[in-house]
C-alpha positions as a printed Julia matrix, in Angstrom:
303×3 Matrix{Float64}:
  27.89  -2.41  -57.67
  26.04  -0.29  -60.1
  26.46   3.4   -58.62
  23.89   6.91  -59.67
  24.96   9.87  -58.23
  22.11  12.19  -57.42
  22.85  16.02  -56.89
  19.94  18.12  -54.51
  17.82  20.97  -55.53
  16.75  24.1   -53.57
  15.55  23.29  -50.01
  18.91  21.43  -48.93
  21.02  24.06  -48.13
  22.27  25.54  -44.9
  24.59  27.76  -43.55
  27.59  26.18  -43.28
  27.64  24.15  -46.3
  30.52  22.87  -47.62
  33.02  24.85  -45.0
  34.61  21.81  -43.58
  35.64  20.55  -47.42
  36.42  24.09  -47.97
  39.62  24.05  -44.86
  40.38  20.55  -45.61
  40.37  19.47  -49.07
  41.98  21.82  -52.07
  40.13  20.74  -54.73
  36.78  21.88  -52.66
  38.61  25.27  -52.25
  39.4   25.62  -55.75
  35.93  25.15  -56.38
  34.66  27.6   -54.47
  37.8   30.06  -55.0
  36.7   29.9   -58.82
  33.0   30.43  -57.95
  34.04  33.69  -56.68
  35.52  34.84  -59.08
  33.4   34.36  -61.8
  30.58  35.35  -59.86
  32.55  38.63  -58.69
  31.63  38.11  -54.94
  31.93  36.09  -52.06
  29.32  32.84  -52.43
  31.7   30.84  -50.4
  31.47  33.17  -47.37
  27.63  32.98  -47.9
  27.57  29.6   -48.34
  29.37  29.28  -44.65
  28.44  32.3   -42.36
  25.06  33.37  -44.12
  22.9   35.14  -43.33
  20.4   32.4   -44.0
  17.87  35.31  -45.18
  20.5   36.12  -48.02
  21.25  32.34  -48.7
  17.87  31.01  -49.09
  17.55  33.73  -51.55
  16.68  31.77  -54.85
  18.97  34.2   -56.47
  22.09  32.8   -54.32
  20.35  29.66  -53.39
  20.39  28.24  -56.41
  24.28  28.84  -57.26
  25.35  28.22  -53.49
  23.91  24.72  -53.88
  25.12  24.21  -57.25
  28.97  25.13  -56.11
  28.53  23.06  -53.11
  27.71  19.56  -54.76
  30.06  20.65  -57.14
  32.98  20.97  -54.34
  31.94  17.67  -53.31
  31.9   16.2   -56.38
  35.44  17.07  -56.84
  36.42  15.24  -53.64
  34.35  12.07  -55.23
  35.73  11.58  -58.46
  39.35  12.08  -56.83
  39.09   9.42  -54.4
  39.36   6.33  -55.41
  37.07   4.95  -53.07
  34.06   6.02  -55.0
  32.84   3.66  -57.62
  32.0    5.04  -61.36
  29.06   6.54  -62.0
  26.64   4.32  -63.93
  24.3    7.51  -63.98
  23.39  10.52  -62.23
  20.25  12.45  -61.7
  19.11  15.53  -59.82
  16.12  17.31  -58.43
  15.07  19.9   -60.04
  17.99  22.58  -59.38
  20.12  19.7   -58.89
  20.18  18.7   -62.66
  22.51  21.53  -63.76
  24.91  19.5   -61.22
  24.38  16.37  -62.6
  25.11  17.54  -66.23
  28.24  19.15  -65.02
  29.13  15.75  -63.0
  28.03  13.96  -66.86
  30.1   15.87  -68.55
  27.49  17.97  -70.84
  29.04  21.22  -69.57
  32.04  22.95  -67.18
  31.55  24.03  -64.17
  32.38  28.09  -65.57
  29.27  27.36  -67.86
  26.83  25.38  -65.0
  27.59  28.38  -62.54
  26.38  31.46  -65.14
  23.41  29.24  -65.88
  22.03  28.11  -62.51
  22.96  31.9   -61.22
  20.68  33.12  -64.02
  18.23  30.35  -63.47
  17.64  32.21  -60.16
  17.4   35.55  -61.05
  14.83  34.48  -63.58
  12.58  32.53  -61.51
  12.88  35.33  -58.59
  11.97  38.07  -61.41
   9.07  35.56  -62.39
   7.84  34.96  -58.45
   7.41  39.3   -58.12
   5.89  39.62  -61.59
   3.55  36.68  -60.6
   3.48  35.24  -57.67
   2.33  31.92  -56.92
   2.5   29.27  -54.15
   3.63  25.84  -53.66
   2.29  23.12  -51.32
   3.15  19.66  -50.15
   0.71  16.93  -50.28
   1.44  14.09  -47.87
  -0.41  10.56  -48.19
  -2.09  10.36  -51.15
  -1.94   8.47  -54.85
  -0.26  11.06  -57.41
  -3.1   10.69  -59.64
  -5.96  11.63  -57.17
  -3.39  14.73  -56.68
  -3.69  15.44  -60.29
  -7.43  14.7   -60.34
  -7.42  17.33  -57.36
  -5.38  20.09  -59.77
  -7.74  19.44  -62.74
 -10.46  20.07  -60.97
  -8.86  23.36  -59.4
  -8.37  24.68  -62.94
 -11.43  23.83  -63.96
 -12.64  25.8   -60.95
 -10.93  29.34  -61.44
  -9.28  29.08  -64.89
  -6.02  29.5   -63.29
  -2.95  27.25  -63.09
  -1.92  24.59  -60.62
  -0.35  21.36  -61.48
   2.25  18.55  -59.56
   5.35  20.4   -59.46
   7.35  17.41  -57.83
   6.35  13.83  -57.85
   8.87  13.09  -54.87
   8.32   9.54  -53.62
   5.22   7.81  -52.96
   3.01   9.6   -50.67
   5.12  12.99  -51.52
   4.02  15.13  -54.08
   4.67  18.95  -54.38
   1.48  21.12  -56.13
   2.32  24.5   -57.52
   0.94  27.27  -59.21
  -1.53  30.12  -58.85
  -2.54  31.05  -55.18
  -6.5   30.79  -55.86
  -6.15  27.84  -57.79
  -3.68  25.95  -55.22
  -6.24  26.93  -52.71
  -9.16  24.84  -54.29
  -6.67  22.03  -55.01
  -5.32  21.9   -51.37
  -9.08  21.73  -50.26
 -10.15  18.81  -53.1
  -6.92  16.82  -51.94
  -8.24  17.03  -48.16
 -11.4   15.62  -49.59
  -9.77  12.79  -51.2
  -8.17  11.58  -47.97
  -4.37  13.79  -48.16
  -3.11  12.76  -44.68
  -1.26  15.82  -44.49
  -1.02  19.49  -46.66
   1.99  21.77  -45.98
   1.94  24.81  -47.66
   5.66  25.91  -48.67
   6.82  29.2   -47.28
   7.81  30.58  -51.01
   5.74  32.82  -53.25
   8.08  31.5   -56.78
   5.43  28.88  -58.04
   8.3   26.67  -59.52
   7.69  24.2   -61.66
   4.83  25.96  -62.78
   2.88  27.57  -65.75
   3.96  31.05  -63.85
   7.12  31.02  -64.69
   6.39  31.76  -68.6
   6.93  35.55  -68.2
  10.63  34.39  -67.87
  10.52  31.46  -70.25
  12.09  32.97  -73.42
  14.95  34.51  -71.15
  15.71  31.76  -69.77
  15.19  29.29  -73.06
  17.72  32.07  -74.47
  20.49  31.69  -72.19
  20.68  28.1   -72.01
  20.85  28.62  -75.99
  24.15  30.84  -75.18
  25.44  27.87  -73.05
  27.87  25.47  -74.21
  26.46  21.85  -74.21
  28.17  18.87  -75.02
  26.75  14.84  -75.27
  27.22  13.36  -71.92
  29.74  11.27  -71.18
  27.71   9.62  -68.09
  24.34   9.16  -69.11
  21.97  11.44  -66.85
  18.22  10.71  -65.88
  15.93  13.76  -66.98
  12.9   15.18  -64.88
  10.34  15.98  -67.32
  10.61  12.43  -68.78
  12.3    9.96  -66.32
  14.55   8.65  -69.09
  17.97   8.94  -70.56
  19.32  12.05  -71.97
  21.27  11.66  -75.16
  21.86  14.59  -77.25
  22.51  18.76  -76.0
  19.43  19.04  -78.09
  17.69  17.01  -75.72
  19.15  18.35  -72.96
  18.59  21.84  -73.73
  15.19  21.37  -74.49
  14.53  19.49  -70.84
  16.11  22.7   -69.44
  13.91  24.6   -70.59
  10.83  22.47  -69.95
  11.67  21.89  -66.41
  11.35  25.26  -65.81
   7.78  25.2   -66.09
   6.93  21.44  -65.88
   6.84  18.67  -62.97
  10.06  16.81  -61.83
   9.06  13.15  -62.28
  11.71  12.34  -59.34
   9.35   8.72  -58.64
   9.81   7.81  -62.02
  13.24   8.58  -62.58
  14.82   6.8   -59.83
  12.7    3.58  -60.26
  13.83   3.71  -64.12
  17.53   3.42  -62.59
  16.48   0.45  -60.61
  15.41  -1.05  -63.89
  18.79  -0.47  -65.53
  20.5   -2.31  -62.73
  21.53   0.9   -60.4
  21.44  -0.6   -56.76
  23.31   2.09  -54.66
  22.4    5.85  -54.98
  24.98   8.54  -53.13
  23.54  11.74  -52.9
  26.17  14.59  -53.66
  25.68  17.52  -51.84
  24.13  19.33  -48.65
  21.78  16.96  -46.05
  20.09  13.73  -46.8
  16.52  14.8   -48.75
  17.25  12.58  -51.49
  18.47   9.75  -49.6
  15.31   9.92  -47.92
  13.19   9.97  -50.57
  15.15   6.97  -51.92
  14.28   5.12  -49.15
  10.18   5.94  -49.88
  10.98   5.04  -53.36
  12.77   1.89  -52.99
  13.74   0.33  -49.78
  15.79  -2.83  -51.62
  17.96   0.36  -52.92
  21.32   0.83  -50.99
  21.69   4.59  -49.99
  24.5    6.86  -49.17
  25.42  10.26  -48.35
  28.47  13.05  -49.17
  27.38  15.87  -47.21
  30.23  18.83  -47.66
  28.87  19.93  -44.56
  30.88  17.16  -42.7
């Protein structure tokens, strides 16, 4: 058994996360106990009696979701159960989990980063907002086509923010030029266009205005080689070096998670079973889109 471990981005969480771990398991408590404190308030007691309003909160999102894969994680590489990780992966937020989980950085230095990760890319969504939509049920590149054309259109940004699984794929960027994209996809036979209740256009050329913050502090960070190697979004390949890792931080911030890509270039290094770290099952289900041959699994803190 060849074993990735993929860790979720924003959308997964819920109140409630991680509060059975929390009463049952000390190393989950310590993890939250030391989130805490470095964090100088209570994210566990967010994390499991909300308010949802103040959890889905990109500012505490982002770090509640991070310290809650990271609690299970702990549980993982304790038990013997588990198998090694071959590699591990995650979506979009999710990736400053998997490079703790690789080894590239602690936990202390994952935490300030994905904390400031979200009070960048809130500061970004009020200086200029944007919007994000799902397109269901049709060929990534006719999605592309469809944001090309958009551009073209109004001179403004959109672009594929998330290239999910087949059939998935997440658009973001300016609100005009989303508009006109969302209309060309219809056109070119989307089955299905959700737009996304968020007004951060992630993954997106809007998030510049907090670029150079953001490049800065992931300068500040320690980063070491990993020790697992870990999948990266932007290119759907290995990550070798903290040169290479700090430079696909800081690109991801702005460019498309190529989540399609990545997990299919596990399958071709041998990974057959993916267990997804963290709150709920999106990645597991997306698995299943990408590769039904693929063995899935699930280690939900929430249970």
């Amino acid at each position: 058994m060849n074993t990735a471990y993929l860790f979720p981005g924003q959308g997964s969480q819920h109140v409630g996360m991680g509060q059975a771990l929390y009463a049952q398991q000390p190393r989950a408590r310590a993890v939250f106990d030391q989130a805490d404190e470095l964090l100088g308030f209570s994210l566990s007691a967010l994390c499991f009696d909300g308010p949802e309003a103040d959890l889905t909160d990109t500012v505490n999102q982002q770090p509640a979701l991070f310290t809650a894969s990271m609690a299970a994680w702990a549980i993982i590489q304790a038990e013997e159960a588990w198998p090694p990780a071959r590699a591990v992966a995650g979506h979009s937020m999710g990736e400053l989990s998997a490079l703790v989980a690789a080894g590239s950085m602690s936990f202390a230095a994952g935490l300030r980063l994905v904390r400031r990760r979200g009070e960048l890319m809130k500061a970004a969504g009020e200086t200029e907002p944007g919007a994000m939509a799902a397109i269901l049920g049709l060929d990534t590149d006719l999605v592309a086509s469809a944001c090309v054309q958009a551009n073209a259109e109004t001179n403004r940004p959109v672009q594929i923010a998330n290239d999910n699984c087949p059939g998935q794929v997440v658009i973001s960027g300016d609100k005009l030029a989303l508009e006109k994209a969302v209309a060309a996809a219809k056109i070119a036979g989307a089955r299905k266009v959700v737009i996304l209740p968020i007004t951060i256009a992630a993954h997106s050329p809007l998030m510049a205005t907090v670029a150079g913050e953001f490049a800065l502090a992931v300068d500040q960070t320690p980063i070491n080689p990993p020790h697992t190697p870990i999948v990266g979004n932007l290119t759907g390949r290995f990550l070798h070096t903290p040169e290479e890792i700090r430079a696909e931080l800081t690109g991801q911030l702005s460019g498309g998670v190529r989540w399609t890509d990545s997990m299919r270039f596990l399958r071709s290094q041998g990974v057959d079973t993916f267990v997804e770290v963290g709150p709920g099952d999106v990645l597991t289900k997306l698995m299943k889109r990408i590769d039904r041959q693929a063995t899935r699994k699930t280690f939900d803190p929430a249970g």
